[in-house]
Coordinates of C-alpha atoms and ligand atoms in Angstrom, one line a residue:
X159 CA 119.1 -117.8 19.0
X160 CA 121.2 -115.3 21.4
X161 CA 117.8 -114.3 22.6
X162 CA 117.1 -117.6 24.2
X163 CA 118.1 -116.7 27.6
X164 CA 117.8 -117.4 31.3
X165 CA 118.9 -114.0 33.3
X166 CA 120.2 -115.1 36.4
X167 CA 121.4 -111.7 38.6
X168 CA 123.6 -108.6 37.8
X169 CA 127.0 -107.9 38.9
X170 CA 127.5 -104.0 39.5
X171 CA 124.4 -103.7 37.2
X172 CA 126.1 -106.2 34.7
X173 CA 123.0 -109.0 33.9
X174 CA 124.0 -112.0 33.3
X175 CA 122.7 -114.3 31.6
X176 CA 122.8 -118.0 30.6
X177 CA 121.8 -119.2 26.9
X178 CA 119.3 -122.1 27.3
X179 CA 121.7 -124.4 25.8
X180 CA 123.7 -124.2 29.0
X181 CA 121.4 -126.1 30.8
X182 CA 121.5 -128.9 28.1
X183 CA 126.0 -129.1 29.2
X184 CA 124.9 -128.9 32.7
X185 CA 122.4 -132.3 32.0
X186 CA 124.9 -133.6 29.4
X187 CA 128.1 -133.2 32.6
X188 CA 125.4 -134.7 35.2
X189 CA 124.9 -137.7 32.8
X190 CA 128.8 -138.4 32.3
X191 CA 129.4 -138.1 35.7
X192 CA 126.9 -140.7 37.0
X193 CA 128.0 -143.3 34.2
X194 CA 131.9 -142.6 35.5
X195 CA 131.3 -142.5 39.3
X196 CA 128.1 -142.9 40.5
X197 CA 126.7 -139.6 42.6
X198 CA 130.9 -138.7 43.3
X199 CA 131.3 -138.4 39.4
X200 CA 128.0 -136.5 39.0
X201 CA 128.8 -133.9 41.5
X202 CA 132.7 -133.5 40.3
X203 CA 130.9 -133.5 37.2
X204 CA 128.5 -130.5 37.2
X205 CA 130.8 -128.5 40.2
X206 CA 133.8 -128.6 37.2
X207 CA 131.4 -127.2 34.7
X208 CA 130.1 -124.5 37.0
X209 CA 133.6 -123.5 37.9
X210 CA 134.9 -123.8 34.6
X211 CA 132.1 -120.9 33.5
X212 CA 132.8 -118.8 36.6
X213 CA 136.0 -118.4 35.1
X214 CA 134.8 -117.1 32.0
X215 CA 132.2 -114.9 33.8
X216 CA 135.6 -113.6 35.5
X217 CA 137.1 -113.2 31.6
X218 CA 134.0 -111.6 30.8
X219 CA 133.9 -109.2 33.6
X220 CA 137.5 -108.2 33.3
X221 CA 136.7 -106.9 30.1
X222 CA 133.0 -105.4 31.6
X223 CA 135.2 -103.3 34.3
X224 CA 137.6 -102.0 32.2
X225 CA 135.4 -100.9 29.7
X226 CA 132.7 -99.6 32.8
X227 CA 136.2 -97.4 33.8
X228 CA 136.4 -95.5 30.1
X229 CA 133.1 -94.7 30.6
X230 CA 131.2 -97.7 28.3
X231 CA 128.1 -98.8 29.6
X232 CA 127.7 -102.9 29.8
X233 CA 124.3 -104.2 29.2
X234 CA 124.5 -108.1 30.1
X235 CA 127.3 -111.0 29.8
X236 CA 125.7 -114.2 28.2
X237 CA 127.4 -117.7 28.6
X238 CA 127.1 -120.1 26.0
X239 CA 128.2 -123.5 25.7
X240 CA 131.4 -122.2 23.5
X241 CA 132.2 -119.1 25.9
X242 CA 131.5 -115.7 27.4
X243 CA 130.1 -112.5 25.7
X244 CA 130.0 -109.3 26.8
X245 CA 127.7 -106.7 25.3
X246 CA 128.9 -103.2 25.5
X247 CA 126.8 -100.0 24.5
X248 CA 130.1 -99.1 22.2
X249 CA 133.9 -99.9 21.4
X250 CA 135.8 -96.9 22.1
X251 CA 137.5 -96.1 18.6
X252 CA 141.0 -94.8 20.9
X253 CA 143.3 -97.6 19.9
X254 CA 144.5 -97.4 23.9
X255 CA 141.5 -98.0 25.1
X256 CA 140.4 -100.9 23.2
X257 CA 143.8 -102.8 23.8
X258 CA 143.2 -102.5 27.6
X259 CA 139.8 -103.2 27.9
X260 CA 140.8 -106.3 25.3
X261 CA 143.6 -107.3 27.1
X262 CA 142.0 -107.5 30.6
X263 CA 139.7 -110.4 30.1
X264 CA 142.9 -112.5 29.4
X265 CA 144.7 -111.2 31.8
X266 CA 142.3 -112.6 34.7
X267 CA 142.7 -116.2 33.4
X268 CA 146.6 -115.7 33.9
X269 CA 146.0 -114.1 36.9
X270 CA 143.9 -116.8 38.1
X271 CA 146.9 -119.0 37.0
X272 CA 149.5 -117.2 38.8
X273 CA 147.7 -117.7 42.1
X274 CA 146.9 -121.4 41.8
X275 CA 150.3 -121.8 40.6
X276 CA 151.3 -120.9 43.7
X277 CA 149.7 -123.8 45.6
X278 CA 149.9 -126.9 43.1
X279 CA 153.3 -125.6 40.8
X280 CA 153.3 -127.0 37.0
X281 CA 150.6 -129.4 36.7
X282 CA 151.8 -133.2 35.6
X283 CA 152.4 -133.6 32.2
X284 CA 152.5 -129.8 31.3
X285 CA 152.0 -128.6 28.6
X286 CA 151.2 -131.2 26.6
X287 CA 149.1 -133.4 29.1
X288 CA 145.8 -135.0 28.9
X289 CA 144.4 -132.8 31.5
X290 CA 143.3 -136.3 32.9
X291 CA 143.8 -135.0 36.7
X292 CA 142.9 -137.6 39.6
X293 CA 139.2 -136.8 40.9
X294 CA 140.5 -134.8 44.5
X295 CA 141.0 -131.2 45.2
X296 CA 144.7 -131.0 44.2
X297 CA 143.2 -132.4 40.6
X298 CA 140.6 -129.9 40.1
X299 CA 143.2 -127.1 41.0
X300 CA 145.7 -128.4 38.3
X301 CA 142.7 -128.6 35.7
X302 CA 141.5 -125.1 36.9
X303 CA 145.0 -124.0 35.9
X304 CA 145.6 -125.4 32.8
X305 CA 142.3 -124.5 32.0
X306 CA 143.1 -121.0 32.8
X307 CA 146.2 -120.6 31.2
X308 CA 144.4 -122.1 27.7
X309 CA 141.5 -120.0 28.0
X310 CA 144.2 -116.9 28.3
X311 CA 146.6 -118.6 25.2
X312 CA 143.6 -119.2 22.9
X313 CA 142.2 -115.7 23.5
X314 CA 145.4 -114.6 22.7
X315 CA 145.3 -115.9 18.7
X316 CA 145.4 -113.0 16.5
X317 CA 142.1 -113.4 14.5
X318 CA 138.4 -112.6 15.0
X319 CA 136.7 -113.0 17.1
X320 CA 139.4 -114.1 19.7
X321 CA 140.2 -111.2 21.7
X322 CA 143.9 -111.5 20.0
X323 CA 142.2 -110.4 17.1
X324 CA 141.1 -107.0 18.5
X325 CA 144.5 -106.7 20.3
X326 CA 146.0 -106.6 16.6
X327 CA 143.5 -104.4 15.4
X328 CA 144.1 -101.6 18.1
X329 CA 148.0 -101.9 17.9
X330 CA 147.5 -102.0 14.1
X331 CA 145.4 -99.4 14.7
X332 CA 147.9 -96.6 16.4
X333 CA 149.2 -96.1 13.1
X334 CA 146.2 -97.0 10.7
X335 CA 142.6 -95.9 10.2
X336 CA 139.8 -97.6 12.1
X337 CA 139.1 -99.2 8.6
X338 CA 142.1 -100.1 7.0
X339 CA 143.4 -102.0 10.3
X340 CA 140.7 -104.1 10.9
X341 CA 141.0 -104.9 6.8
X342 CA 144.5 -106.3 7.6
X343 CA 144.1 -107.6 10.5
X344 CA 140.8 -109.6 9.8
X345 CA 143.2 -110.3 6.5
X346 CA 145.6 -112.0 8.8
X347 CA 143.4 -113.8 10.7
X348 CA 141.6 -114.8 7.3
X349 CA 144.7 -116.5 5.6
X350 CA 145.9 -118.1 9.1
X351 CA 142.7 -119.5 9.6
X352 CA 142.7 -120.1 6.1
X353 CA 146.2 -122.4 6.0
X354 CA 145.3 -123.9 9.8
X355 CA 141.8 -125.5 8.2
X356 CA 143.8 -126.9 5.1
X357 CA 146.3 -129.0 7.6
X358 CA 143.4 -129.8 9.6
X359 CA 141.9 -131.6 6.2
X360 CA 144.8 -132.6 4.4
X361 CA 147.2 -133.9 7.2
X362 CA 145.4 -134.7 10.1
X363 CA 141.8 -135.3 8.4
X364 CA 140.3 -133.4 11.6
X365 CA 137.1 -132.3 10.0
X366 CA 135.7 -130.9 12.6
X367 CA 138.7 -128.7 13.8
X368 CA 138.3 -127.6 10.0
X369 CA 135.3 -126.3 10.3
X370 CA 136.1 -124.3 13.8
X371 CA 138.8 -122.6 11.3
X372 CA 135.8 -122.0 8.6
X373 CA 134.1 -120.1 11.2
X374 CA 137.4 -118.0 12.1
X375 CA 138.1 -117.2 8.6
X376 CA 134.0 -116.1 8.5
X377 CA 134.2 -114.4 12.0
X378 CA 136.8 -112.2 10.3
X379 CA 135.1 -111.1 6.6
X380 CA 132.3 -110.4 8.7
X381 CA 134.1 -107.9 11.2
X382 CA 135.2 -106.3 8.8
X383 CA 131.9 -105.7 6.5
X384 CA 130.2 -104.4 10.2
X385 CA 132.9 -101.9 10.4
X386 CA 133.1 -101.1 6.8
X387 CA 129.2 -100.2 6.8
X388 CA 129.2 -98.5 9.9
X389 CA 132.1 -95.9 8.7
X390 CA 130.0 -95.6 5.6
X391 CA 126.2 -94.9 7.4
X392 CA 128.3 -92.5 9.6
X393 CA 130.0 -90.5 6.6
X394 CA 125.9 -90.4 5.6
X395 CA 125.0 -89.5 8.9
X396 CA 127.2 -86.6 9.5
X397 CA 126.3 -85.3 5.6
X398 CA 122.8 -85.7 6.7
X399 CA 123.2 -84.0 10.2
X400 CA 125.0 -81.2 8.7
X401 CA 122.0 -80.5 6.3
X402 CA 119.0 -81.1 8.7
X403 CA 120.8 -80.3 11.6
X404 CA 120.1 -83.4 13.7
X405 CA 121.8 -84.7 16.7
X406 CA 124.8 -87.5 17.2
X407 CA 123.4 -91.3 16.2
X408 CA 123.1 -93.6 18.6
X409 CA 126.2 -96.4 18.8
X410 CA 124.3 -99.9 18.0
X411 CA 125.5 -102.3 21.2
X412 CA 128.9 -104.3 20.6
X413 CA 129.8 -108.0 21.2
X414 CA 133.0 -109.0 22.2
X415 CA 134.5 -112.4 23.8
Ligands
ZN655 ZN1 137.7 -112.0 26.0

């Protein structure tokens, strides 16, 4: 499925790259637009959509940068209908480094959010509006910033794959092993997930918000099985290199949100 892509150009050698499915929101945005507002609605339609995913393509590069300064080589950014993902050679293992290069693709939404702060102040109805912003250029600046600012809260939420959840794996991390603090923090992010899908069923009978929190508590065995198997084929590795002498292995490529 991720190999169903359209590469469109590279960004300091970054490709990037849009899953087909994209084109299937752009159509889908087009539609809506023309049934709300005629060729006005279908241009506000698809220009939101393409400026909503330039700001995750900004997400996504603030992570590509920081991780191109440690040194990590960046193969492509791929946008799919649910978000960004950046595909790094490797994940430094330095707890320091992981938080910042983490921490930087949230920090460009609130950046973004600062600065457009500073020309439209708290969007109407903040924070618990309907984002339902009137169709002229002080409209699509207040939805650009609340956008911005959920894009950088949600991030934020400390499971896998969110970028929160790496953040609490690297601070966990500083004291832990590698190992043991992605166990508790994809542990965490299991039972949250686990408690936030049961309220979803049971007292709001959101079923489909449910199964988003199915796919979190998932999202976070399965980070923890890829790391638990790697430490294990490198402890084989290094046996093996000892005996034969044979060079370093090669990192398999990393995806991160
Ligand atoms: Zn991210």
């Amino acid at each position: 499925m991720l190999g169903w892509s359209i590469n469109l150009f590279r960004i300091r050698g970054i490709q990037l790259a849009v899953h087909f499915s994209f084109v299937l929101w752009l159509a889908f945005a087009a539609d809506q637009g023309w049934r709300d507002g005629g060729l006005a609605g279908l241009i506000w339609g698809v220009a939101t959509l393409l400026v909503f995913f330039t700001c995750v393509v900004l997400h996504e590069l603030g992570h590509s940068f920081t991780a191109m300064h440690f040194g990590v080589g960046v193969r492509r950014i791929l946008l799919m209908p649910i978000g960004g993902m950046a595909e790094f050679d490797s994940i430094p293992r330095q707890p320091s480094r992981e938080l910042l290069i983490t921490l930087a693709g949230p920090a460009v939404n609130f950046v973004i959010a600062a600065v457009l702060f500073l020309f439209v102040g708290v969007p109407q109805g903040w924070p618990l509006g309907d984002f339902d912003y009137d169709a002229n250029l002080a409209g699509f600046v207040q939805l650009l910033l609340s956008w911005n600012l959920l894009m950088g809260c949600f991030n934020l939420l400390p499971v896998f794959p969110m970028d929160g959840g790496r953040i609490f794996r690297a601070l966990l991390a500083t004291r832990l092993s590698y190992l043991r603090a992605t166990f508790w923090a994809a542990t965490v992010g299991k039972v949250l997930a686990a408690i936030a899908a049961l309220i979803a069923l049971l007292v709001f009978h959101r079923y489909l918000t449910a199964v988003l929190f199915a796919f979190i508590y998932l999202a976070g065995e399965a980070e923890y099985r890829a790391v638990k198997r790697r430490e294990l084929e490198d402890a084989q590795w290094r046996e093996m290199a000892l005996r034969f002498h044979l060079p370093p292995r090669d990192e398999p490529p990393v995806l991160a949100p």
